[in-house]
Structures are given as structure tokens and as C-alpha cells.
PDB file of C-alpha atoms and ligand atoms in Angstrom:
ATOM      1  CA  MET A1400     -55.903-144.322  74.380  1.00 53.00           C
ATOM      2  CA  THR A1401     -57.097-147.276  76.606  1.00 63.00           C
ATOM      3  CA  ALA A1402     -60.045-146.186  79.042  1.00 75.00           C
ATOM      4  CA  SER A1403     -60.447-147.569  82.650  1.00 78.00           C
ATOM      5  CA  ILE A1404     -62.162-146.781  85.407  1.00 74.00           C
ATOM      6  CA  GLY A1405     -59.905-148.191  88.305  1.00 72.00           C
ATOM      7  CA  GLN A1406     -61.212-149.875  91.495  1.00 65.00           C
ATOM      8  CA  VAL A1407     -65.097-149.265  91.245  1.00 63.00           C
ATOM      9  CA  ARG A1408     -66.878-152.153  90.506  1.00 66.00           C
ATOM     10  CA  ASP A1409     -69.743-151.092  89.237  1.00 74.00           C
ATOM     11  CA  ILE A1410     -71.518-147.761  88.244  1.00 77.00           C
ATOM     12  CA  GLY A1411     -75.621-146.910  88.685  1.00 84.00           C
ATOM     13  CA  HIS A1412     -76.929-144.783  86.623  1.00 92.00           C
ATOM     14  CA  VAL A1413     -74.528-142.273  84.891  1.00 96.00           C
ATOM     15  CA  VAL A1414     -77.089-138.792  83.088  1.00 97.00           C
ATOM     16  CA  VAL A1415     -74.519-136.409  81.394  1.00 98.00           C
ATOM     17  CA  LEU A1416     -75.657-132.690  81.384  1.00 98.00           C
ATOM     18  CA  LEU A1417     -75.189-130.654  78.257  1.00 98.00           C
ATOM     19  CA  GLY A1418     -75.209-127.080  77.819  1.00 98.00           C
ATOM     20  CA  ALA A1419     -73.431-124.651  76.540  1.00 97.00           C
ATOM     21  CA  PRO A1420     -71.138-122.505  79.303  1.00 96.00           C
ATOM     22  CA  GLY A1421     -73.650-120.329  81.592  1.00 97.00           C
ATOM     23  CA  ALA A1422     -76.152-122.500  80.665  1.00 98.00           C
ATOM     24  CA  GLY A1423     -77.076-123.618  84.225  1.00 98.00           C
ATOM     25  CA  LYS A1424     -75.539-127.081  84.495  1.00 98.00           C
ATOM     26  CA  GLY A1425     -73.825-126.477  87.377  1.00 97.00           C
ATOM     27  CA  THR A1426     -76.739-125.118  89.073  1.00 97.00           C
ATOM     28  CA  GLN A1427     -78.880-127.817  87.896  1.00 98.00           C
ATOM     29  CA  ALA A1428     -76.749-130.607  88.541  1.00 97.00           C
ATOM     30  CA  GLN A1429     -76.294-129.216  92.481  1.00 95.00           C
ATOM     31  CA  ILE A1430     -80.334-129.159  92.923  1.00 96.00           C
ATOM     32  CA  LEU A1431     -80.045-132.893  90.809  1.00 96.00           C
ATOM     33  CA  SER A1432     -77.635-134.561  92.885  1.00 94.00           C
ATOM     34  CA  GLY A1433     -79.155-134.620  96.064  1.00 93.00           C
ATOM     35  CA  ARG A1434     -82.449-135.636  94.686  1.00 94.00           C
ATOM     36  CA  LEU A1435     -81.289-138.330  92.733  1.00 94.00           C
ATOM     37  CA  GLY A1436     -78.988-139.628  95.308  1.00 94.00           C
ATOM     38  CA  LEU A1437     -75.803-139.559  92.358  1.00 95.00           C
ATOM     39  CA  ALA A1438     -72.316-138.106  92.344  1.00 96.00           C
ATOM     40  CA  HIS A1439     -71.828-134.200  91.525  1.00 96.00           C
ATOM     41  CA  VAL A1440     -68.877-134.572  88.779  1.00 97.00           C
ATOM     42  CA  ALA A1441     -67.782-131.596  87.515  1.00 97.00           C
ATOM     43  CA  THR A1442     -64.475-131.096  85.212  1.00 98.00           C
ATOM     44  CA  GLY A1443     -64.501-127.116  85.802  1.00 96.00           C
ATOM     45  CA  ASP A1444     -64.506-127.410  89.518  1.00 95.00           C
ATOM     46  CA  LEU A1445     -62.330-130.397  89.274  1.00 96.00           C
ATOM     47  CA  PHE A1446     -59.156-128.284  87.373  1.00 97.00           C
ATOM     48  CA  ARG A1447     -60.882-125.228  89.665  1.00 95.00           C
ATOM     49  CA  ALA A1448     -59.634-126.999  93.096  1.00 95.00           C
ATOM     50  CA  ALA A1449     -56.235-128.059  90.854  1.00 96.00           C
ATOM     51  CA  VAL A1450     -55.246-124.386  90.259  1.00 95.00           C
ATOM     52  CA  ARG A1451     -55.793-123.106  94.123  1.00 94.00           C
ATOM     53  CA  ASP A1452     -53.551-126.392  95.129  1.00 96.00           C
ATOM     54  CA  GLY A1453     -51.430-125.457  92.370  1.00 96.00           C
ATOM     55  CA  THR A1454     -50.824-128.950  91.431  1.00 96.00           C
ATOM     56  CA  PRO A1455     -49.300-129.971  88.424  1.00 95.00           C
ATOM     57  CA  LEU A1456     -52.736-130.336  86.864  1.00 95.00           C
ATOM     58  CA  GLY A1457     -53.371-127.004  88.247  1.00 96.00           C
ATOM     59  CA  LEU A1458     -49.942-125.731  86.739  1.00 95.00           C
ATOM     60  CA  VAL A1459     -50.880-127.015  82.968  1.00 95.00           C
ATOM     61  CA  ALA A1460     -54.327-126.536  83.028  1.00 97.00           C
ATOM     62  CA  LYS A1461     -54.521-122.598  84.285  1.00 96.00           C
ATOM     63  CA  GLY A1462     -53.370-121.150  80.918  1.00 95.00           C
ATOM     64  CA  TYR A1463     -56.185-123.368  79.038  1.00 96.00           C
ATOM     65  CA  MET A1464     -58.717-122.468  81.002  1.00 95.00           C
ATOM     66  CA  ASP A1465     -57.410-118.464  81.351  1.00 93.00           C
ATOM     67  CA  ARG A1466     -57.545-118.599  77.417  1.00 92.00           C
ATOM     68  CA  GLY A1467     -61.298-119.914  77.376  1.00 92.00           C
ATOM     69  CA  GLU A1468     -59.918-123.178  75.559  1.00 93.00           C
ATOM     70  CA  LEU A1469     -60.479-126.912  76.442  1.00 95.00           C
ATOM     71  CA  VAL A1470     -57.921-128.592  78.635  1.00 97.00           C
ATOM     72  CA  PRO A1471     -56.030-131.552  76.292  1.00 97.00           C
ATOM     73  CA  ASP A1472     -57.802-134.640  76.050  1.00 97.00           C
ATOM     74  CA  ALA A1473     -54.650-136.267  77.862  1.00 95.00           C
ATOM     75  CA  VAL A1474     -55.280-134.236  81.480  1.00 96.00           C
ATOM     76  CA  THR A1475     -58.399-133.929  81.001  1.00 97.00           C
ATOM     77  CA  ILE A1476     -59.848-137.842  80.479  1.00 96.00           C
ATOM     78  CA  GLU A1477     -57.398-139.591  83.319  1.00 94.00           C
ATOM     79  CA  MET A1478     -58.445-136.394  86.004  1.00 96.00           C
ATOM     80  CA  LEU A1479     -62.229-137.787  84.848  1.00 96.00           C
ATOM     81  CA  LEU A1480     -61.346-141.354  84.865  1.00 94.00           C
ATOM     82  CA  GLU A1481     -59.289-141.174  88.297  1.00 93.00           C
ATOM     83  CA  ARG A1482     -63.000-139.120  89.457  1.00 94.00           C
ATOM     84  CA  LEU A1483     -64.796-142.068  88.655  1.00 93.00           C
ATOM     85  CA  GLY A1484     -62.601-144.670  90.436  1.00 91.00           C
ATOM     86  CA  ALA A1485     -63.792-142.975  94.062  1.00 92.00           C
ATOM     87  CA  PRO A1486     -66.126-144.873  96.419  1.00 91.00           C
ATOM     88  CA  ASP A1487     -69.206-142.261  96.003  1.00 92.00           C
ATOM     89  CA  ALA A1488     -69.083-142.754  91.688  1.00 91.00           C
ATOM     90  CA  ALA A1489     -70.737-146.802  92.523  1.00 89.00           C
ATOM     91  CA  ALA A1490     -74.045-145.022  93.340  1.00 90.00           C
ATOM     92  CA  GLY A1491     -74.034-143.269  89.798  1.00 93.00           C
ATOM     93  CA  ILE A1492     -73.056-140.143  88.553  1.00 96.00           C
ATOM     94  CA  LEU A1493     -74.014-136.937  87.469  1.00 97.00           C
ATOM     95  CA  LEU A1494     -71.599-135.543  84.946  1.00 98.00           C
ATOM     96  CA  ASP A1495     -71.042-131.404  84.679  1.00 98.00           C
ATOM     97  CA  GLY A1496     -69.053-130.104  82.241  1.00 98.00           C
ATOM     98  CA  PHE A1497     -67.425-133.578  80.549  1.00 98.00           C
ATOM     99  CA  PRO A1498     -67.747-134.668  78.051  1.00 98.00           C
ATOM    100  CA  ARG A1499     -67.031-131.616  75.274  1.00 98.00           C
ATOM    101  CA  ASN A1500     -65.623-133.053  72.822  1.00 97.00           C
ATOM    102  CA  THR A1501     -66.251-136.302  70.922  1.00 97.00           C
ATOM    103  CA  ALA A1502     -63.332-138.169  71.621  1.00 97.00           C
ATOM    104  CA  GLN A1503     -64.178-137.700  75.153  1.00 98.00           C
ATOM    105  CA  ALA A1504     -67.398-138.925  74.723  1.00 98.00           C
ATOM    106  CA  GLN A1505     -66.025-141.980  72.991  1.00 97.00           C
ATOM    107  CA  VAL A1506     -63.478-142.713  76.190  1.00 96.00           C
ATOM    108  CA  LEU A1507     -66.341-142.616  78.264  1.00 97.00           C
ATOM    109  CA  ASP A1508     -69.228-144.432  76.629  1.00 96.00           C
ATOM    110  CA  GLU A1509     -65.748-147.055  75.942  1.00 95.00           C
ATOM    111  CA  ALA A1510     -64.591-146.806  80.559  1.00 93.00           C
ATOM    112  CA  LEU A1511     -68.498-147.078  81.718  1.00 94.00           C
ATOM    113  CA  ALA A1512     -68.976-150.594  79.133  1.00 92.00           C
ATOM    114  CA  GLY A1513     -65.551-151.851  81.263  1.00 89.00           C
ATOM    115  CA  LYS A1514     -67.998-151.661  83.834  1.00 84.00           C
ATOM    116  CA  GLY A1515     -70.775-152.987  82.691  1.00 85.00           C
ATOM    117  CA  GLY A1516     -72.420-149.383  82.862  1.00 89.00           C
ATOM    118  CA  ARG A1517     -73.271-146.964  79.888  1.00 94.00           C
ATOM    119  CA  VAL A1518     -74.550-143.264  79.942  1.00 97.00           C
ATOM    120  CA  ASP A1519     -78.658-143.718  80.532  1.00 96.00           C
ATOM    121  CA  ILE A1520     -79.509-140.086  79.247  1.00 97.00           C
ATOM    122  CA  ALA A1521     -78.169-136.935  78.285  1.00 98.00           C
ATOM    123  CA  PRO A1522     -80.355-133.736  78.931  1.00 98.00           C
ATOM    124  CA  TYR A1523     -79.510-131.209  76.764  1.00 98.00           C
ATOM    125  CA  ILE A1524     -79.625-127.430  78.753  1.00 98.00           C
ATOM    126  CA  GLN A1525     -80.899-125.256  75.557  1.00 98.00           C
ATOM    127  CA  VAL A1526     -80.315-121.412  76.336  1.00 97.00           C
ATOM    128  CA  PRO A1527     -79.656-119.298  72.591  1.00 96.00           C
ATOM    129  CA  GLU A1528     -76.410-117.836  72.570  1.00 93.00           C
ATOM    130  CA  GLN A1529     -77.209-114.549  73.129  1.00 93.00           C
ATOM    131  CA  ASP A1530     -78.390-115.226  76.694  1.00 96.00           C
ATOM    132  CA  LEU A1531     -75.209-116.629  77.322  1.00 96.00           C
ATOM    133  CA  VAL A1532     -72.772-113.913  78.138  1.00 94.00           C
ATOM    134  CA  GLY A1533     -75.364-112.088  81.051  1.00 94.00           C
ATOM    135  CA  ARG A1534     -75.193-115.254  82.626  1.00 96.00           C
ATOM    136  CA  LEU A1535     -71.671-115.488  82.879  1.00 96.00           C
ATOM    137  CA  SER A1536     -70.735-111.838  83.511  1.00 94.00           C
ATOM    138  CA  GLY A1537     -72.923-111.856  86.485  1.00 95.00           C
ATOM    139  CA  ARG A1538     -72.247-115.029  87.694  1.00 97.00           C
ATOM    140  CA  TRP A1539     -70.400-115.076  91.741  1.00 97.00           C
ATOM    141  CA  ILE A1540     -69.436-118.348  92.903  1.00 96.00           C
ATOM    142  CA  CYS A1541     -68.588-119.594  96.359  1.00 96.00           C
ATOM    143  CA  ARG A1542     -64.932-120.581  97.094  1.00 93.00           C
ATOM    144  CA  ALA A1543     -65.868-123.852  99.291  1.00 92.00           C
ATOM    145  CA  GLN A1544     -67.843-125.878  96.713  1.00 91.00           C
ATOM    146  CA  GLY A1545     -68.338-123.746  93.274  1.00 92.00           C
ATOM    147  CA  HIS A1546     -72.248-123.065  94.146  1.00 95.00           C
ATOM    148  CA  PRO A1547     -73.824-120.505  91.502  1.00 96.00           C
ATOM    149  CA  TYR A1548     -75.566-117.459  92.131  1.00 97.00           C
ATOM    150  CA  HIS A1549     -76.247-114.588  89.767  1.00 97.00           C
ATOM    151  CA  GLU A1550     -76.674-111.090  90.767  1.00 96.00           C
ATOM    152  CA  VAL A1551     -79.852-110.255  89.378  1.00 95.00           C
ATOM    153  CA  ALA A1552     -81.691-114.056  88.105  1.00 95.00           C
ATOM    154  CA  ASN A1553     -80.615-116.051  91.698  1.00 96.00           C
ATOM    155  CA  PRO A1554     -79.017-113.618  94.030  1.00 97.00           C
ATOM    156  CA  PRO A1555     -77.856-115.031  97.887  1.00 98.00           C
ATOM    157  CA  LEU A1556     -79.451-114.160 100.288  1.00 98.00           C
ATOM    158  CA  THR A1557     -77.053-112.137 102.048  1.00 97.00           C
ATOM    159  CA  PRO A1558     -74.728-110.634  98.937  1.00 96.00           C
ATOM    160  CA  GLY A1559     -70.990-111.580  98.833  1.00 97.00           C
ATOM    161  CA  VAL A1560     -72.051-115.229 100.750  1.00 98.00           C
ATOM    162  CA  CYS A1561     -72.808-118.491  99.959  1.00 98.00           C
ATOM    163  CA  ASP A1562     -76.559-119.855 101.375  1.00 97.00           C
ATOM    164  CA  VAL A1563     -75.305-123.508 101.252  1.00 95.00           C
ATOM    165  CA  ASP A1564     -72.352-123.160 102.842  1.00 96.00           C
ATOM    166  CA  GLY A1565     -71.168-119.865 103.977  1.00 97.00           C
ATOM    167  CA  SER A1566     -68.108-119.340 101.832  1.00 97.00           C
ATOM    168  CA  GLU A1567     -67.333-116.310 100.572  1.00 97.00           C
ATOM    169  CA  LEU A1568     -68.482-115.704  96.741  1.00 98.00           C
ATOM    170  CA  TYR A1569     -66.466-114.551  94.058  1.00 96.00           C
ATOM    171  CA  GLN A1570     -66.366-114.263  90.171  1.00 95.00           C
ATOM    172  CA  ARG A1571     -64.271-116.630  87.780  1.00 94.00           C
ATOM    173  CA  THR A1572     -61.221-114.564  86.102  1.00 91.00           C
ATOM    174  CA  ASP A1573     -62.536-116.372  82.957  1.00 93.00           C
ATOM    175  CA  ASP A1574     -65.946-114.687  83.615  1.00 94.00           C
ATOM    176  CA  GLN A1575     -64.596-111.546  82.121  1.00 90.00           C
ATOM    177  CA  PRO A1576     -66.242-110.643  79.261  1.00 88.00           C
ATOM    178  CA  ALA A1577     -62.811-110.874  76.822  1.00 87.00           C
ATOM    179  CA  THR A1578     -62.733-114.690  78.124  1.00 91.00           C
ATOM    180  CA  VAL A1579     -66.826-115.368  77.983  1.00 93.00           C
ATOM    181  CA  GLN A1580     -66.476-114.584  73.964  1.00 91.00           C
ATOM    182  CA  ALA A1581     -63.184-116.633  73.329  1.00 91.00           C
ATOM    183  CA  ARG A1582     -64.792-119.973  75.370  1.00 93.00           C
ATOM    184  CA  LEU A1583     -68.360-119.697  73.140  1.00 94.00           C
ATOM    185  CA  ARG A1584     -66.729-119.307  70.240  1.00 91.00           C
ATOM    186  CA  GLN A1585     -64.055-121.899  70.863  1.00 91.00           C
ATOM    187  CA  GLN A1586     -66.803-124.451  72.730  1.00 93.00           C
ATOM    188  CA  LEU A1587     -69.821-123.978  71.187  1.00 95.00           C
ATOM    189  CA  GLY A1588     -68.890-125.763  67.957  1.00 96.00           C
ATOM    190  CA  SER A1589     -67.670-129.054  70.056  1.00 96.00           C
ATOM    191  CA  LEU A1590     -70.949-128.809  72.330  1.00 97.00           C
ATOM    192  CA  GLU A1591     -73.238-129.492  68.834  1.00 97.00           C
ATOM    193  CA  LEU A1592     -70.749-132.695  67.987  1.00 98.00           C
ATOM    194  CA  VAL A1593     -71.204-133.807  71.238  1.00 98.00           C
ATOM    195  CA  VAL A1594     -74.981-132.993  71.528  1.00 98.00           C
ATOM    196  CA  GLY A1595     -75.048-134.844  68.078  1.00 98.00           C
ATOM    197  CA  HIS A1596     -72.932-138.364  69.546  1.00 98.00           C
ATOM    198  CA  TYR A1597     -76.103-138.219  71.985  1.00 98.00           C
ATOM    199  CA  ARG A1598     -79.034-137.691  69.559  1.00 98.00           C
ATOM    200  CA  ASP A1599     -77.234-140.700  67.552  1.00 98.00           C
ATOM    201  CA  HIS A1600     -77.216-142.921  70.471  1.00 97.00           C
ATOM    202  CA  GLY A1601     -81.200-142.009  71.063  1.00 96.00           C
ATOM    203  CA  ILE A1602     -80.671-140.778  74.821  1.00 96.00           C
ATOM    204  CA  LEU A1603     -80.408-136.383  73.849  1.00 97.00           C
ATOM    205  CA  ARG A1604     -83.570-134.826  76.202  1.00 97.00           C
ATOM    206  CA  THR A1605     -83.463-131.415  75.284  1.00 98.00           C
ATOM    207  CA  VAL A1606     -84.607-129.260  78.288  1.00 98.00           C
ATOM    208  CA  ASP A1607     -85.830-125.219  77.875  1.00 98.00           C
ATOM    209  CA  GLY A1608     -82.966-123.840  79.679  1.00 98.00           C
ATOM    210  CA  THR A1609     -84.762-120.198  79.853  1.00 98.00           C
ATOM    211  CA  GLN A1610     -87.465-120.908  81.990  1.00 98.00           C
ATOM    212  CA  GLN A1611     -87.140-119.848  85.619  1.00 97.00           C
ATOM    213  CA  ILE A1612     -84.726-122.825  87.736  1.00 97.00           C
ATOM    214  CA  ASP A1613     -87.204-124.095  89.450  1.00 97.00           C
ATOM    215  CA  GLN A1614     -89.417-125.346  86.182  1.00 98.00           C
ATOM    216  CA  VAL A1615     -85.906-126.177  84.639  1.00 98.00           C
ATOM    217  CA  SER A1616     -85.292-128.824  87.574  1.00 98.00           C
ATOM    218  CA  LYS A1617     -89.110-129.927  87.054  1.00 98.00           C
ATOM    219  CA  ASP A1618     -88.349-130.880  83.180  1.00 98.00           C
ATOM    220  CA  LEU A1619     -84.757-132.282  83.863  1.00 97.00           C
ATOM    221  CA  LEU A1620     -86.306-134.736  86.874  1.00 96.00           C
ATOM    222  CA  ALA A1621     -89.164-135.688  84.203  1.00 96.00           C
ATOM    223  CA  ALA A1622     -86.863-136.457  81.634  1.00 95.00           C
ATOM    224  CA  ILE A1623     -84.350-138.280  83.550  1.00 93.00           C
ATOM    225  CA  ALA A1624     -87.542-140.722  85.133  1.00 89.00           C
ATOM    226  CA  ASP A1625     -88.772-141.016  81.696  1.00 81.00           C
ATOM    227  CA  VAL A1626     -85.821-142.769  80.450  1.00 76.00           C
ATOM    228  CA  THR A1627     -84.036-143.970  83.983  1.00 72.00           C
ATOM    229  CA  ASP A1628     -87.265-145.951  84.817  1.00 71.00           C
ATOM    230  CA  SER A1629     -87.599-147.424  81.391  1.00 67.00           C
ATOM    231  CA  ARG A1630     -84.587-149.162  81.608  1.00 62.00           C
ATOM    232  CA  GLY A1631     -83.886-150.054  85.274  1.00 58.00           C
TER     233      GLY A1631
HETATM  234  P1  LIG B3076     -68.952-123.394  82.555  1.00 91.37           P
HETATM  235  O1  LIG B3076     -69.341-124.004  84.179  1.00 91.37           O
HETATM  236  O2  LIG B3076     -68.533-121.953  81.719  1.00 91.37           O
HETATM  237  O3  LIG B3076     -69.130-124.119  81.476  1.00 91.37           O
HETATM  238  P2  LIG B3076     -66.300-124.879  83.260  1.00 91.37           P
HETATM  239  O4  LIG B3076     -66.400-124.677  85.011  1.00 91.37           O
HETATM  240  O5  LIG B3076     -67.182-126.214  83.277  1.00 91.37           O
HETATM  241  O6  LIG B3076     -67.273-124.031  82.550  1.00 91.37           O
HETATM  242  O7  LIG B3076     -65.350-124.555  82.913  1.00 91.37           O
HETATM  243  C1  LIG B3076     -64.331-124.157  82.836  1.00 91.37           C
HETATM  244  C2  LIG B3076     -62.805-124.694  82.255  1.00 91.37           C
HETATM  245  O8  LIG B3076     -62.512-125.877  82.679  1.00 91.37           O
HETATM  246  C3  LIG B3076     -63.303-124.389  80.618  1.00 91.37           C
HETATM  247  O9  LIG B3076     -63.505-123.570  80.357  1.00 91.37           O
HETATM  248  C4  LIG B3076     -61.994-125.532  80.533  1.00 91.37           C
HETATM  249  O10 LIG B3076     -61.170-124.762  80.491  1.00 91.37           O
HETATM  250  C5  LIG B3076     -61.789-126.318  81.748  1.00 91.37           C
HETATM  251  N1  LIG B3076     -62.643-127.956  81.064  1.00 91.37           N
HETATM  252  C6  LIG B3076     -63.458-128.455  82.426  1.00 91.37           C
HETATM  253  N2  LIG B3076     -63.801-129.001  81.625  1.00 91.37           N
HETATM  254  C7  LIG B3076     -63.128-129.635  80.225  1.00 91.37           C
HETATM  255  C8  LIG B3076     -63.451-130.422  80.050  1.00 91.37           C
HETATM  256  N3  LIG B3076     -64.532-131.583  79.632  1.00 91.37           N
HETATM  257  N4  LIG B3076     -62.297-130.520  78.743  1.00 91.37           N
HETATM  258  C9  LIG B3076     -61.716-129.717  78.163  1.00 91.37           C
HETATM  259  N5  LIG B3076     -61.903-128.783  79.171  1.00 91.37           N
HETATM  260  C10 LIG B3076     -62.247-128.471  80.469  1.00 91.37           C
HETATM  261  P1  LIG B3077     -73.263-123.659  83.444  1.00 91.37           P
HETATM  262  O1  LIG B3077     -72.471-124.417  84.593  1.00 91.37           O
HETATM  263  O2  LIG B3077     -73.318-124.223  83.106  1.00 91.37           O
HETATM  264  O3  LIG B3077     -71.984-122.752  83.042  1.00 91.37           O
HETATM  265  P2  LIG B3077     -74.053-121.894  85.942  1.00 91.37           P
HETATM  266  O4  LIG B3077     -74.788-123.293  86.735  1.00 91.37           O
HETATM  267  O5  LIG B3077     -73.223-121.906  85.938  1.00 91.37           O
HETATM  268  O6  LIG B3077     -74.010-121.919  84.433  1.00 91.37           O
HETATM  269  O7  LIG B3077     -75.475-121.205  85.747  1.00 91.37           O
HETATM  270  C1  LIG B3077     -74.785-119.943  84.681  1.00 91.37           C
HETATM  271  C2  LIG B3077     -75.200-118.086  85.652  1.00 91.37           C
HETATM  272  O8  LIG B3077     -76.888-118.549  85.373  1.00 91.37           O
HETATM  273  C3  LIG B3077     -75.421-118.636  86.617  1.00 91.37           C
HETATM  274  O9  LIG B3077     -75.094-117.215  87.440  1.00 91.37           O
HETATM  275  C4  LIG B3077     -76.352-118.829  87.120  1.00 91.37           C
HETATM  276  O10 LIG B3077     -77.068-118.013  88.269  1.00 91.37           O
HETATM  277  C5  LIG B3077     -77.561-118.600  86.220  1.00 91.37           C
HETATM  278  N1  LIG B3077     -78.726-119.295  85.983  1.00 91.37           N
HETATM  279  C6  LIG B3077     -78.612-120.863  86.368  1.00 91.37           C
HETATM  280  N2  LIG B3077     -79.754-121.270  85.547  1.00 91.37           N
HETATM  281  C7  LIG B3077     -80.617-119.877  84.956  1.00 91.37           C
HETATM  282  C8  LIG B3077     -81.669-119.222  84.966  1.00 91.37           C
HETATM  283  N3  LIG B3077     -82.803-120.400  84.847  1.00 91.37           N
HETATM  284  N4  LIG B3077     -82.715-118.400  84.879  1.00 91.37           N
HETATM  285  C9  LIG B3077     -81.418-117.588  84.829  1.00 91.37           C
HETATM  286  N5  LIG B3077     -79.869-117.885  85.620  1.00 91.37           N
HETATM  287  C10 LIG B3077     -79.809-118.819  85.186  1.00 91.37           C
END
């Protein structure tokens, strides 16, 4: 497949946030994108918006998401490259939920190289598998923008209402226990391979995701500053 990002002339820093479902990628991406001035690009959010809007892409994606499977690469990659062509991506991007397999990682490398860019750093938020089910089954996200909360670990100030934008909170259908098990079973193996891809490129940084949210953010910011300062 020829990977092409489209209109954007150059792309700033590219950070790929890695982690299992429930590791805290969305939580951290929300904090980090503001602090670093990077566009937060989450493929799960893009798919949920397409499902909500009933677009052809949403109709394709829904069955896979409901079964906890990855959406096929052809549609996922096309959607991602289109998003990376939007003007805000020129300032740099924080990817959350992409790549999820090595084919996606390779396409991303090629597409960035075509713009004179590269992935600068891939921080890996590591959380043991036994913690993930509790994280996902207690997760609530907001309707407007997908801001994540947890009923015990990170509750909203007002129950059922997003602190950031005031929209209603809901539980994702794929966060029900049966689908959670399927997602972990299907996706953890390919996550390992993606982690290996970035380790081989020397840009993987592992952060302990079992710490408090604030501490995870500090560790991620330190790891990112370390690499982006030295690479310019
Ligand atoms: P989580 O935050 O729990 O890791 P996401 O919101 O990122 O989940 O993704 C939800 C679902 O959307 C995934 O289970 C999968 O079906 C689909 N999805 C998201 N990103 C990708 C991707 N890069 N490749 C294929 N499918 C994806
Ligand atoms: P991901 O995007 O990787 O699937 P989320 O950011 O949506 O993960 O987080 C999954 C759940 O875990 C949410 O309910 C979130 O509030 C909670 N969570 C995130 N970070 C932490 C943390 N450091 N400690 C405890 N719970 C957390």
C-alpha cells in the first residue's frame, strides 16, 4: 500500500502512546496534548464518531468493535492518514490507539518519511493484565469528546457529568466484561509486536502505568522531553 498523508507540508514532533486497552492512553493523551501543543489523534474516538454519525466507515467498524477485534487495516489506515492531513497535525501529533499491529506501524513510518518526518518517541504505559479488566469495567467516558473517567480511581466532580465539557458520561458497550476479555485476548499479542517494533528503532520508553495519574504524566513528560530535546 502507498502511504500518503495528503495536504500537510511538514509534521512536527510525533509521539506514539502505547499501552493495552485500559492502560491510560486516553487519560494521558488528554493531559499531554495540551501541555505539549500536539494534536490528539485517537483512532478509537474517530471510529466511535463514525459509528455515532452512521457513516459507511462507521457501519464497517461497528461489528469489529462490538466483537473486540481490530478493524481491518485498509479502512483504519485510510482513516488515520486522512486525519493526519488535517491542518492541526502540522504542529505535531500525539497518537493514541494507532498503530496496533506492525503493518500499521510500517505504514506510519513510510507516510511520515514522505513528509520528512518520523516517530520521535513511543512511550509505553505498562500495566499488568490483571489490572486491565477493573480499569475497563469501571470506565465512563463523555459523549462529547470521549474524556475518560473511572468510577473509583478517577471519578468526575459531579456524578455522570464530564468535568471538562459538561456532557453526559456513559459506559462503552465494548467495556462490558465479555467483550473486555475478547479485546485483551485478541489485542495483547499484537501490542507486544508493536512494542518490539519501536524497541528495535531505539525509541521505546517504558513508563509504570500503575502509579497515580499525575505521576504517570510526569514520567511521560520527562521521557518525551529527553528524546525531543536531543533530537530537535
Ligand atoms: P481502548 O482505549 O480501550 O484501547 P480504543 O478506543 O482505542 O480502545 O479502540 C476501540 C476499538 O476501536 C478497538 O477495540 C478496535 O476495534 C478499534 N480500533 C481502534 N484503533 C484501532 C486500530 N489502530 N486498528 C484497528 N482497530 C482499531
Ligand atoms: P486507554 O485509552 O489506554 O484504554 P483510559 O485512559 O481510557 O485507557 O483509562 C482506562 C480506565 O482507567 C479509565 O477508567 C481511567 O479513568 C482509568 N485510569 C487511567 N489512568 C489510571 C491510573 N494511573 N490509575 C488508575 N486508573 C487509571
